Coordinates of C-alpha atoms and ligand atoms in Angstrom, one line a residue:
X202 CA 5.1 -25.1 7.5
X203 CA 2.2 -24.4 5.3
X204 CA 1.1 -20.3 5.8
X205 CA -2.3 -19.5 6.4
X206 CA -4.0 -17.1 3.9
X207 CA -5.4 -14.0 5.2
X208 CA -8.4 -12.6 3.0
X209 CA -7.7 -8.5 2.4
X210 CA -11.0 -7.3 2.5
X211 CA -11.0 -3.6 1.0
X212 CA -13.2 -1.1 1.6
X213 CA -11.1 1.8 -0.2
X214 CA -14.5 2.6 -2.0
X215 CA -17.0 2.4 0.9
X216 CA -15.3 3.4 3.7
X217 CA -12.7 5.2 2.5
X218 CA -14.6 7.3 0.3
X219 CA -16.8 8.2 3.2
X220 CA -13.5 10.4 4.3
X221 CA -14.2 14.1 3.9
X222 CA -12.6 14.9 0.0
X223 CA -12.8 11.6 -1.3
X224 CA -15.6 11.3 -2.7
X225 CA -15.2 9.3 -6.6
X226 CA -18.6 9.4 -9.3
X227 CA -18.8 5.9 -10.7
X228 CA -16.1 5.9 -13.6
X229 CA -13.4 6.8 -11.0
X230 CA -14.7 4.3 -8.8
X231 CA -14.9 1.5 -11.9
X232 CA -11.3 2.3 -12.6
X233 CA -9.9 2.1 -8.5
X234 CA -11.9 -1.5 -8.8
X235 CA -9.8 -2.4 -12.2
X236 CA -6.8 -1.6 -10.1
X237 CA -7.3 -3.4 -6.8
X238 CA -8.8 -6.4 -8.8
X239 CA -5.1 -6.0 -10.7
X240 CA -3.5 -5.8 -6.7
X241 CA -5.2 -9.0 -6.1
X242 CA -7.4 -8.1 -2.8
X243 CA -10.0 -11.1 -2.4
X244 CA -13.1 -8.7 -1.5
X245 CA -13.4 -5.2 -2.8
X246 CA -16.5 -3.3 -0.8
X247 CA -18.0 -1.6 -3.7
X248 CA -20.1 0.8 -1.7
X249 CA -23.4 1.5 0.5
X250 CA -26.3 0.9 -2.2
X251 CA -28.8 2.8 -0.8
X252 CA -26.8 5.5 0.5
X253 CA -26.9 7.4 -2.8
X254 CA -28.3 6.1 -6.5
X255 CA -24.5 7.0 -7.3
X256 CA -23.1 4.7 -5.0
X257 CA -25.8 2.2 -6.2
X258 CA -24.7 2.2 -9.7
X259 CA -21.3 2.3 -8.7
X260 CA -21.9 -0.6 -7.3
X261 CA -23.7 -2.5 -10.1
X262 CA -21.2 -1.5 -12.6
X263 CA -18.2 -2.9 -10.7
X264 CA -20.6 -6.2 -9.5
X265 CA -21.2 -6.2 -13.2
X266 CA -17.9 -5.8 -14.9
X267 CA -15.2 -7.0 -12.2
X268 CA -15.3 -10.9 -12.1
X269 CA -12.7 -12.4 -9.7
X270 CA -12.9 -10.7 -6.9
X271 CA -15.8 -11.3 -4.1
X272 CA -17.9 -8.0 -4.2
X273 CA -19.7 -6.4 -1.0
X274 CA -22.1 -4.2 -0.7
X275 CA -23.0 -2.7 2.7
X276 CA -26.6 -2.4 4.4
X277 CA -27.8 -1.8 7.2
X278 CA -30.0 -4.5 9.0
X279 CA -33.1 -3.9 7.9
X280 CA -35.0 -5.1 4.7
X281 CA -35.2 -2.1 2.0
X282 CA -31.3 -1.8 2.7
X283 CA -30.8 -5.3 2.2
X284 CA -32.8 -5.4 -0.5
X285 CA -31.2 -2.5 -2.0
X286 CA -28.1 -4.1 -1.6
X287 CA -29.0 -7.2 -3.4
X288 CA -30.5 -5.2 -6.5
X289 CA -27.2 -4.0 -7.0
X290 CA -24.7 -6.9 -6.2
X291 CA -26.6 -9.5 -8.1
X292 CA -24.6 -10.0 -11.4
X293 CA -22.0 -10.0 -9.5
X294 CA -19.4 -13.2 -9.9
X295 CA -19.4 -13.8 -6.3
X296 CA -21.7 -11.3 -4.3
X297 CA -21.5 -10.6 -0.9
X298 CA -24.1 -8.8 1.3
X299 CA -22.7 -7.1 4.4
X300 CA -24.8 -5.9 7.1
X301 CA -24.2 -3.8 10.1
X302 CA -25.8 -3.2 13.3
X303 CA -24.2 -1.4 16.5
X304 CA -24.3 -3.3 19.3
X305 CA -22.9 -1.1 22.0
X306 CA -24.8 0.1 24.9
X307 CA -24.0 3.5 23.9
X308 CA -25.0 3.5 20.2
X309 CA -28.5 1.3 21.1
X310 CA -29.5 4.0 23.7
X311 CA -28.7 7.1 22.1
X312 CA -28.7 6.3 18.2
X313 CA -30.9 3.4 17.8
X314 CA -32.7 3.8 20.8
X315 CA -33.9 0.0 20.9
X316 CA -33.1 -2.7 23.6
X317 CA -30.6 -5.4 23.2
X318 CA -33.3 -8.2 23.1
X319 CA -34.3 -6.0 19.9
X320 CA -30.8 -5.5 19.1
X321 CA -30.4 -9.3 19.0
X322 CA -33.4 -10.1 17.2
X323 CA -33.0 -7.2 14.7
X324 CA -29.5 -8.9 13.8
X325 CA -30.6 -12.6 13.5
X326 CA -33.4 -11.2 11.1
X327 CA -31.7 -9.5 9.1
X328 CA -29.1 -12.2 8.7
X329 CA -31.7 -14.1 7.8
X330 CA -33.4 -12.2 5.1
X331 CA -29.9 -11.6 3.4
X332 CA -29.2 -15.0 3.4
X333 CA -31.9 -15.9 1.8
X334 CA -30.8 -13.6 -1.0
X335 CA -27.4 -14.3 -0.9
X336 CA -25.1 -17.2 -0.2
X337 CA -22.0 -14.9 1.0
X338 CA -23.0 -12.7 3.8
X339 CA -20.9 -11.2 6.4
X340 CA -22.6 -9.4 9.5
X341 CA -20.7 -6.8 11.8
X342 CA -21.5 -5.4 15.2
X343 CA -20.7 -2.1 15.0
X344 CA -18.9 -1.0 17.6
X345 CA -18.0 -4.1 19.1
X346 CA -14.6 -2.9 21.0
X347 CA -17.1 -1.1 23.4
X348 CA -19.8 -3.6 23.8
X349 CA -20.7 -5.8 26.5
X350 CA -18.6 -9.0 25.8
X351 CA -20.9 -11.3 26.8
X352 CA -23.8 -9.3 25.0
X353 CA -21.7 -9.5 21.8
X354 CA -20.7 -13.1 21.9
X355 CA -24.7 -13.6 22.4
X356 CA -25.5 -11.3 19.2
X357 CA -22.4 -13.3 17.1
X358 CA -24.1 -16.8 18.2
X359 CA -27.3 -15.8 16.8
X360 CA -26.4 -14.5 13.4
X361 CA -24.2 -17.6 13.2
X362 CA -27.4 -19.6 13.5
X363 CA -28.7 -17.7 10.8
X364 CA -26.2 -18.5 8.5
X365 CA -23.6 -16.0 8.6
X366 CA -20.5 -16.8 6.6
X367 CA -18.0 -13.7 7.9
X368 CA -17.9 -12.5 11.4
X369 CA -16.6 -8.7 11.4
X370 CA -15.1 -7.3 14.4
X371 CA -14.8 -3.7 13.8
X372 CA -13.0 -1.5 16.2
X373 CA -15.3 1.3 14.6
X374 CA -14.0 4.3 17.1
X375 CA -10.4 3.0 17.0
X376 CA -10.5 2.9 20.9
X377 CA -8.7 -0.8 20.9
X378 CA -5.4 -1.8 22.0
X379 CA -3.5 -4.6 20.5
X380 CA -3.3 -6.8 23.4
X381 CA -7.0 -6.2 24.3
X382 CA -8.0 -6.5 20.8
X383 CA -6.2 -9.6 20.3
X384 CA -7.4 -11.1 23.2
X385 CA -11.2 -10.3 21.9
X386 CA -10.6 -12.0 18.8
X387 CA -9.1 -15.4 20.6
X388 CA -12.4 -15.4 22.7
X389 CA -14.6 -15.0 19.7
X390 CA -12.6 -18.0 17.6
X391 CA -13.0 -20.3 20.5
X392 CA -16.8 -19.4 20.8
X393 CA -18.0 -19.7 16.6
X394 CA -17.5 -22.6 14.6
X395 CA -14.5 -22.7 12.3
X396 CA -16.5 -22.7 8.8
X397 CA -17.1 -19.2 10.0
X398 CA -14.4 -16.5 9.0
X399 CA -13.7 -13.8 11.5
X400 CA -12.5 -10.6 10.7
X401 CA -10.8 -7.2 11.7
X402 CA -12.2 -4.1 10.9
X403 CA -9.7 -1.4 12.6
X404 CA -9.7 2.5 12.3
X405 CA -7.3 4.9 13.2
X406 CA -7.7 7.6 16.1
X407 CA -4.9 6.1 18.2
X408 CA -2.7 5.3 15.4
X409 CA -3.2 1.5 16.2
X410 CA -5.3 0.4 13.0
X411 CA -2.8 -1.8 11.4
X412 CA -1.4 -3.1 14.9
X413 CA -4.8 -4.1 16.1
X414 CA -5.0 -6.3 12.7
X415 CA -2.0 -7.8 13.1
X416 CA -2.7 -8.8 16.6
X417 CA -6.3 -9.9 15.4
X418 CA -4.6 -12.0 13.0
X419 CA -2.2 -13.7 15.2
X420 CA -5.3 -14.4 17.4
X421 CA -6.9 -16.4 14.2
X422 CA -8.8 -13.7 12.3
X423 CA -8.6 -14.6 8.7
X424 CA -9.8 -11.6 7.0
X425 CA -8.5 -7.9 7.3
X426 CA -10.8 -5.2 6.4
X427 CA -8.1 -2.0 5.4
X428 CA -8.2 0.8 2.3
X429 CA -5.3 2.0 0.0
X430 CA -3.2 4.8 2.0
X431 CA -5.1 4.1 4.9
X432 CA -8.0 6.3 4.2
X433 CA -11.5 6.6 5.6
X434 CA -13.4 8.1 8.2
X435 CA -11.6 11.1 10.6
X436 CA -8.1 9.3 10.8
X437 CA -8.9 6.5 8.4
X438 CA -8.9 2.9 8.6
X439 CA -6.1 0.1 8.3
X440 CA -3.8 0.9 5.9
X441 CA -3.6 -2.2 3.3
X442 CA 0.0 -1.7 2.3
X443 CA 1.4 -1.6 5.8
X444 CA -0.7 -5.0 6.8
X445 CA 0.5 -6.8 3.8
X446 CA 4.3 -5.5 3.9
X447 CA 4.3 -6.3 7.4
X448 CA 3.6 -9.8 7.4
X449 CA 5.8 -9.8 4.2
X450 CA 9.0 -8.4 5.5
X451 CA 8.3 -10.2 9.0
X452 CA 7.2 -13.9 7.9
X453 CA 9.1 -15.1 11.1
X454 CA 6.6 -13.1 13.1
X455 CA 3.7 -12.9 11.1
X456 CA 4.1 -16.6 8.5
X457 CA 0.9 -15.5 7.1
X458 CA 0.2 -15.3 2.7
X459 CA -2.3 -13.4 1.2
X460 CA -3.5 -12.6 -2.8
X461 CA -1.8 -9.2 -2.7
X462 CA 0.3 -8.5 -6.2
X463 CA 3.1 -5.9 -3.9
X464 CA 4.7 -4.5 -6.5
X465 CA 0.9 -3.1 -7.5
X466 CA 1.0 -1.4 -4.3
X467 CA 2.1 1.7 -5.8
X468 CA 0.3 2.3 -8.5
X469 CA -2.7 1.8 -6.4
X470 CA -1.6 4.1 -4.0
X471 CA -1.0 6.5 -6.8
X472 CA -4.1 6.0 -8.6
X473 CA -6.6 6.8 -5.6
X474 CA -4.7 10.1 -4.6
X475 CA -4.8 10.9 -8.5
X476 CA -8.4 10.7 -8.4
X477 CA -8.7 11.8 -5.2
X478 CA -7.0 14.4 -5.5
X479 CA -5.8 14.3 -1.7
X480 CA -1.5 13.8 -1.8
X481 CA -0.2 10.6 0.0
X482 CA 1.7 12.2 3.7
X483 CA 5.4 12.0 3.0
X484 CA 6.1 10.2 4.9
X485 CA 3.5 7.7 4.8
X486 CA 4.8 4.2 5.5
X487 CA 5.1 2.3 2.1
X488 CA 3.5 4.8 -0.7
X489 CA 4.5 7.9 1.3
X490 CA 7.0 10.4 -1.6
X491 CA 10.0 9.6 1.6
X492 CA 9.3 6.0 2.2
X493 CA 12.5 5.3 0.3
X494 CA 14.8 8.3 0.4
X495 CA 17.2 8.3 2.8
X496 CA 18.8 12.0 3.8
X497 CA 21.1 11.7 6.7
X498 CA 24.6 11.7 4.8
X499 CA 26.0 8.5 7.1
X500 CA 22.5 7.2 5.7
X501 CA 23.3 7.9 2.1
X502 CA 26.9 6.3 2.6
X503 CA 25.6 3.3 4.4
X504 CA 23.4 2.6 1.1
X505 CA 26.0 3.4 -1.5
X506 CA 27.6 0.5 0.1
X507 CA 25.0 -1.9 0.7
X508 CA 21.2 -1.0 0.4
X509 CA 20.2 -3.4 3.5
X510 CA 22.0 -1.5 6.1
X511 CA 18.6 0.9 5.9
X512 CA 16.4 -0.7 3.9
X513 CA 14.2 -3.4 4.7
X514 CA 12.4 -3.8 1.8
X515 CA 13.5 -2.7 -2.1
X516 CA 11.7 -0.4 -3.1
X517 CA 10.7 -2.5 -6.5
X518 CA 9.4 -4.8 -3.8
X519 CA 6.2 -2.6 -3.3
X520 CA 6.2 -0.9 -7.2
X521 CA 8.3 2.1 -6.6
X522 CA 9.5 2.4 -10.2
X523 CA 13.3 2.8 -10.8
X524 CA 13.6 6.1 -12.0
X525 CA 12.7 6.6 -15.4
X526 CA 15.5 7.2 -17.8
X527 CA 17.9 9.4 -16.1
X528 CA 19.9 10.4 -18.3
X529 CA 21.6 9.8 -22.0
X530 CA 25.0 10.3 -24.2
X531 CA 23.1 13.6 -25.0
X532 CA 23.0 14.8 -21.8
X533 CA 25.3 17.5 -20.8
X534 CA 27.6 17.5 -17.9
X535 CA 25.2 20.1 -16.0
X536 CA 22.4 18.1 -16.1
X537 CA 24.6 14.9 -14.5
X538 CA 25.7 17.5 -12.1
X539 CA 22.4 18.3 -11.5
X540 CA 21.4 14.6 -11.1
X541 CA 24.3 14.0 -8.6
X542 CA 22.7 16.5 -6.4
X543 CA 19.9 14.9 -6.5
X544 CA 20.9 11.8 -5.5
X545 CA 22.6 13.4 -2.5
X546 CA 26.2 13.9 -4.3
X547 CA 27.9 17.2 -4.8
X548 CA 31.1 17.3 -6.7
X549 CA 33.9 19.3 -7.7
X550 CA 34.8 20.1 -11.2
X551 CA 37.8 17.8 -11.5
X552 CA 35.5 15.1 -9.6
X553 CA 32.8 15.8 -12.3
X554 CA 34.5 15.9 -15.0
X555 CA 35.8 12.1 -14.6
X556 CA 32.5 10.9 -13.9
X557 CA 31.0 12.6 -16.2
X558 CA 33.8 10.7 -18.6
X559 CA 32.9 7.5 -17.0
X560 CA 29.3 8.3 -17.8
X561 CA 29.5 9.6 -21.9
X562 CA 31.4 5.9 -22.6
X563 CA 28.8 4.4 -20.6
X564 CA 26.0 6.1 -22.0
X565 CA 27.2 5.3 -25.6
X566 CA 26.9 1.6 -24.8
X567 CA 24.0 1.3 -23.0
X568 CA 22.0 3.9 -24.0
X569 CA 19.6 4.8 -21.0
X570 CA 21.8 5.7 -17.9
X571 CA 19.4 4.9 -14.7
X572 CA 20.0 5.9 -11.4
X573 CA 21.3 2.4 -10.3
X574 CA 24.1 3.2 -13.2
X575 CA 24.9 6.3 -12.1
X576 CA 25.0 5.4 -8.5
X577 CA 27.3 2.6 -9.0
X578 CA 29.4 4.5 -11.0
X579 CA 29.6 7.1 -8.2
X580 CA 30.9 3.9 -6.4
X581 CA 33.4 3.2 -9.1
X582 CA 34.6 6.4 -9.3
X583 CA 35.1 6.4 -5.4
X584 CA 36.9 3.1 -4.9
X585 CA 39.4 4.5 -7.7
X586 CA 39.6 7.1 -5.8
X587 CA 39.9 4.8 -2.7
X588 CA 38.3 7.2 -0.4
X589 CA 35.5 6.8 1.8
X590 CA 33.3 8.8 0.6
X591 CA 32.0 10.2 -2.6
X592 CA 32.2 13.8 -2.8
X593 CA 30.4 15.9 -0.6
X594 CA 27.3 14.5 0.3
X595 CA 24.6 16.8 0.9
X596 CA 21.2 17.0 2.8
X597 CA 19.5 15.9 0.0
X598 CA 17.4 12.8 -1.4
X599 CA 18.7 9.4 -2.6
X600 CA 15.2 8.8 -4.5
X601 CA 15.1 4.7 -5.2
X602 CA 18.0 3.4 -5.1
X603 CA 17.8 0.0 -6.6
X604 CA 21.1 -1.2 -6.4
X605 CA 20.9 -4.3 -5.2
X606 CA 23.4 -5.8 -3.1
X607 CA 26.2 -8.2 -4.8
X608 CA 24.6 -7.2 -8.1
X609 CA 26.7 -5.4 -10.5
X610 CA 24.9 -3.4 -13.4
X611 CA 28.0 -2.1 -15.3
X612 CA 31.1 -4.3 -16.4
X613 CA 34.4 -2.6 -16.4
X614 CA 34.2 -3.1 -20.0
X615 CA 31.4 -0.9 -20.5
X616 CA 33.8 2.0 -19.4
X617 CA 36.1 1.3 -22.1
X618 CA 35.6 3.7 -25.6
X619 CA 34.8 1.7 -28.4
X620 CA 37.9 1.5 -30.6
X621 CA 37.3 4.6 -32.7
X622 CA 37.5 6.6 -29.9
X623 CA 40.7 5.2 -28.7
X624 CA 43.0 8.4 -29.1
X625 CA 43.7 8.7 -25.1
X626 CA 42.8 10.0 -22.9
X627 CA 39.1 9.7 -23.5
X628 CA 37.7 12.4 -25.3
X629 CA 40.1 14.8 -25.2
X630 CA 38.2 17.8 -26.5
X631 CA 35.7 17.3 -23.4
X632 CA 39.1 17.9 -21.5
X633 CA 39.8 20.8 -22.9
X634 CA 36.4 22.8 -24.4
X635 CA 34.6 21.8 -21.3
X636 CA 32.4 24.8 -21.8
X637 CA 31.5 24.4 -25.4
X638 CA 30.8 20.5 -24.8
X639 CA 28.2 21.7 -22.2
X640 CA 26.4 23.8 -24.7
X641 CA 27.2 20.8 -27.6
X642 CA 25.7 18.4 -25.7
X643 CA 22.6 20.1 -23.9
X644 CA 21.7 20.6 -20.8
Ligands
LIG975 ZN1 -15.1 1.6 9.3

């Protein structure tokens, strides 16, 4: 069965930066856009042009310089924003004009104050006057989880008329529950003509942003509107990792594809909280520093044996690098010692000793000793041993652990000394100047 591609939408730079300490100047934002274009998003939402004459030329540069991508720019519904809008998107590739209007009866009477006949009205222009600038334009009723349904369904039928390409559905107080918000989606599909996208625009206050997409999805919304790391306004907005990954790991539930490069999900994530400068949480689903360490001991033996009795996704899968070189023929026995811990292995000085054997005629072969090496010697070590367990494991933190299952990194052979060094056992003077070989070697 064919999958149906879901547009990601990002709004990392509009939304996202709205959240309090995220603000980017224009050369952080031109880099974030190099990188999501690099993730392969379908829309990036460069910013609010006449918010700020920053935003603005943020805007125009990345409109300017970033070609595959669709690129948005936000406006309110009136004419100088729309205008403003257009100034800035038009060298773009493929522009896209998005304007916003609240709809609910709380945000007409108290922030607009206007009626909904002007409400309506004030849409359909607006629509109307960006279309005639634009091709691409995508119109959202802010606030649409607490409006009238019928009053919404009127507002979406008029901007349709007007030319709309992208219906918007934005959850804008993160008040919506899956179910309900599912359900709003299947009434809007069956009500607006299929050449017209609808999307899902989802915050977080009830930590339900990425469910709420998902169930829009599976109620025919084609595009998801979501940010790196899921930041934006007070609890942020859809995280885009988590609503790719999802449908990813789950394609029996979820048999949906999008553009999204995942092993570029963590450089992304990395990028934004460098420039940032706001840390990813923990323990952040996907890009969080935990997302892959696994600290319960009968955890760390389940994934010495095989990584998918806790781990549902590799985490290469989302760009997680395996760690950098770990460790080489130079290193000394305290700094594999060291390493062990880290990994969640303690050992004894006998137990060291003949890994760290293992380990120098390893290291002499193949040069760089990763973690995946050293784990699966660990493994050796412990079915020569033929006990259960390796060492003591502490609480500690497996890190990525990339051994993946039925795959064998080391030969036996590679644990062989090269002829030279064939005077048994192996190195003898590490057996008995274990001290000096330490300080020989380096630590
Ligand atoms: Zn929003």
């Amino acid at each position: 069965m064919e999958r149906a591609r879901i547009t990601v939408f990002d709004t990392t730079l509009r939304d996202g930066e709205q959240s309090p300490g995220c603000s980017l100047n224009v050369q952080e934002k031109l880099r974030l856009a190099h990188q999501l274009d690099r993730l392969g998003v379908d829309v990036i939402e460069a910013g609010f042009p006449i918010a700020s004459e920053g935003d603005f030329a943020a805007v125009q540069a990345i409109a300017g310089t970033i070609r595959r991508p669709i690129i948005a720019g936000l406006a309110r519904a009136c004419s100088p924003d729309i205008e403003r809008a257009w100034q800035a998107l038009k060298s773009a590739a493929r522009p896209r004009i998005h304007v916003f209007l609240a709809t609910s009866e709380i945000h007409l009477q108290y922030k607009l104050k206007i009626s909904r006949q002007q409400c309506l009205e004030q849409a359909r222009d607006s629509v109307r006057r960006a279309k005639s600038l634009c091709a691409d334009v995508e119109f959202s009723p802010e606030d649409a989880t607490r409006t009238d349904h019928e009053f919404l369904y009127r507002v979406l039928e008029a901007v349709v008329e007007a030319g709309v390409t992208t219906l918007n559905i934005p959850d804008t107080v993160g008040y919506s529950m899956p179910e309900e918000f599912g359900e709003l989606i299947r009434n809007i599909r069956q009500r607006v003509p299929d050449s017209v996208t609808i999307s899902a625009h989802c915050h977080n206050d009830l930590g339900l942003a990425v469910a709420n997409s998902l169930a829009a999805i599976a109620a025919g919304a084609r595009q998801v509107e979501c940010t790196m790391n899921g930041i934006g306004e007070r609890a942020g907005n859809a995280s885009l990792e988590e609503i790719v990954m999802a449908m990813r790991v789950r394609p029996d539930r979820y048999p949906y594809e999008t553009g999204v490069i995942a092993d570029q999900l963590f450089p992304s994530s990395q990028l934004l909280s460098d420039l940032t400068g706001s840390a990813v949480q923990a323990n952040k689903a996907i890009t969080g520093r935990n997302a892959f360490a696994h600290e319960a001991g009968i955890h760390q033996d389940g994934m010495l044996k095989n990584p998918l009795t806790y781990e549902i996704m590799t985490p290469q899968s989302v760009g997680v690098p395996d760690s950098t070189l770990v460790l080489g023929k130079h290193s000394g026995r305290h700094a594999l010692g060291l390493r062990c811990e880290q990994l969640g292995f303690q050992f004894d000085r006998r137990e060291l000793d003949e890994i760290y054997r293992a380990f120098v005629v390893l290291a002499d072969k193949i040069k760089h000793v990763e973690e995946h090496h050293l784990l699966e010697l660990i493994q050796i070590h412990r079915s020569q041993e033929g006990r259960s367990t390796a060492g003591r494991i502490l609480q500690g933190h497996v890190g990525t652990t990339p051994v993946v299952a039925g795959q064998s990194y080391i030969h036996t052979s590679m644990l062989v000394p090269h002829a030279a060094e064939h005077n048994s056992p192996l190195h003898p003077a590490i057996d008995h100047h274990a001290d000096q070989e330490d300080y020989l070697w380096g630590v």
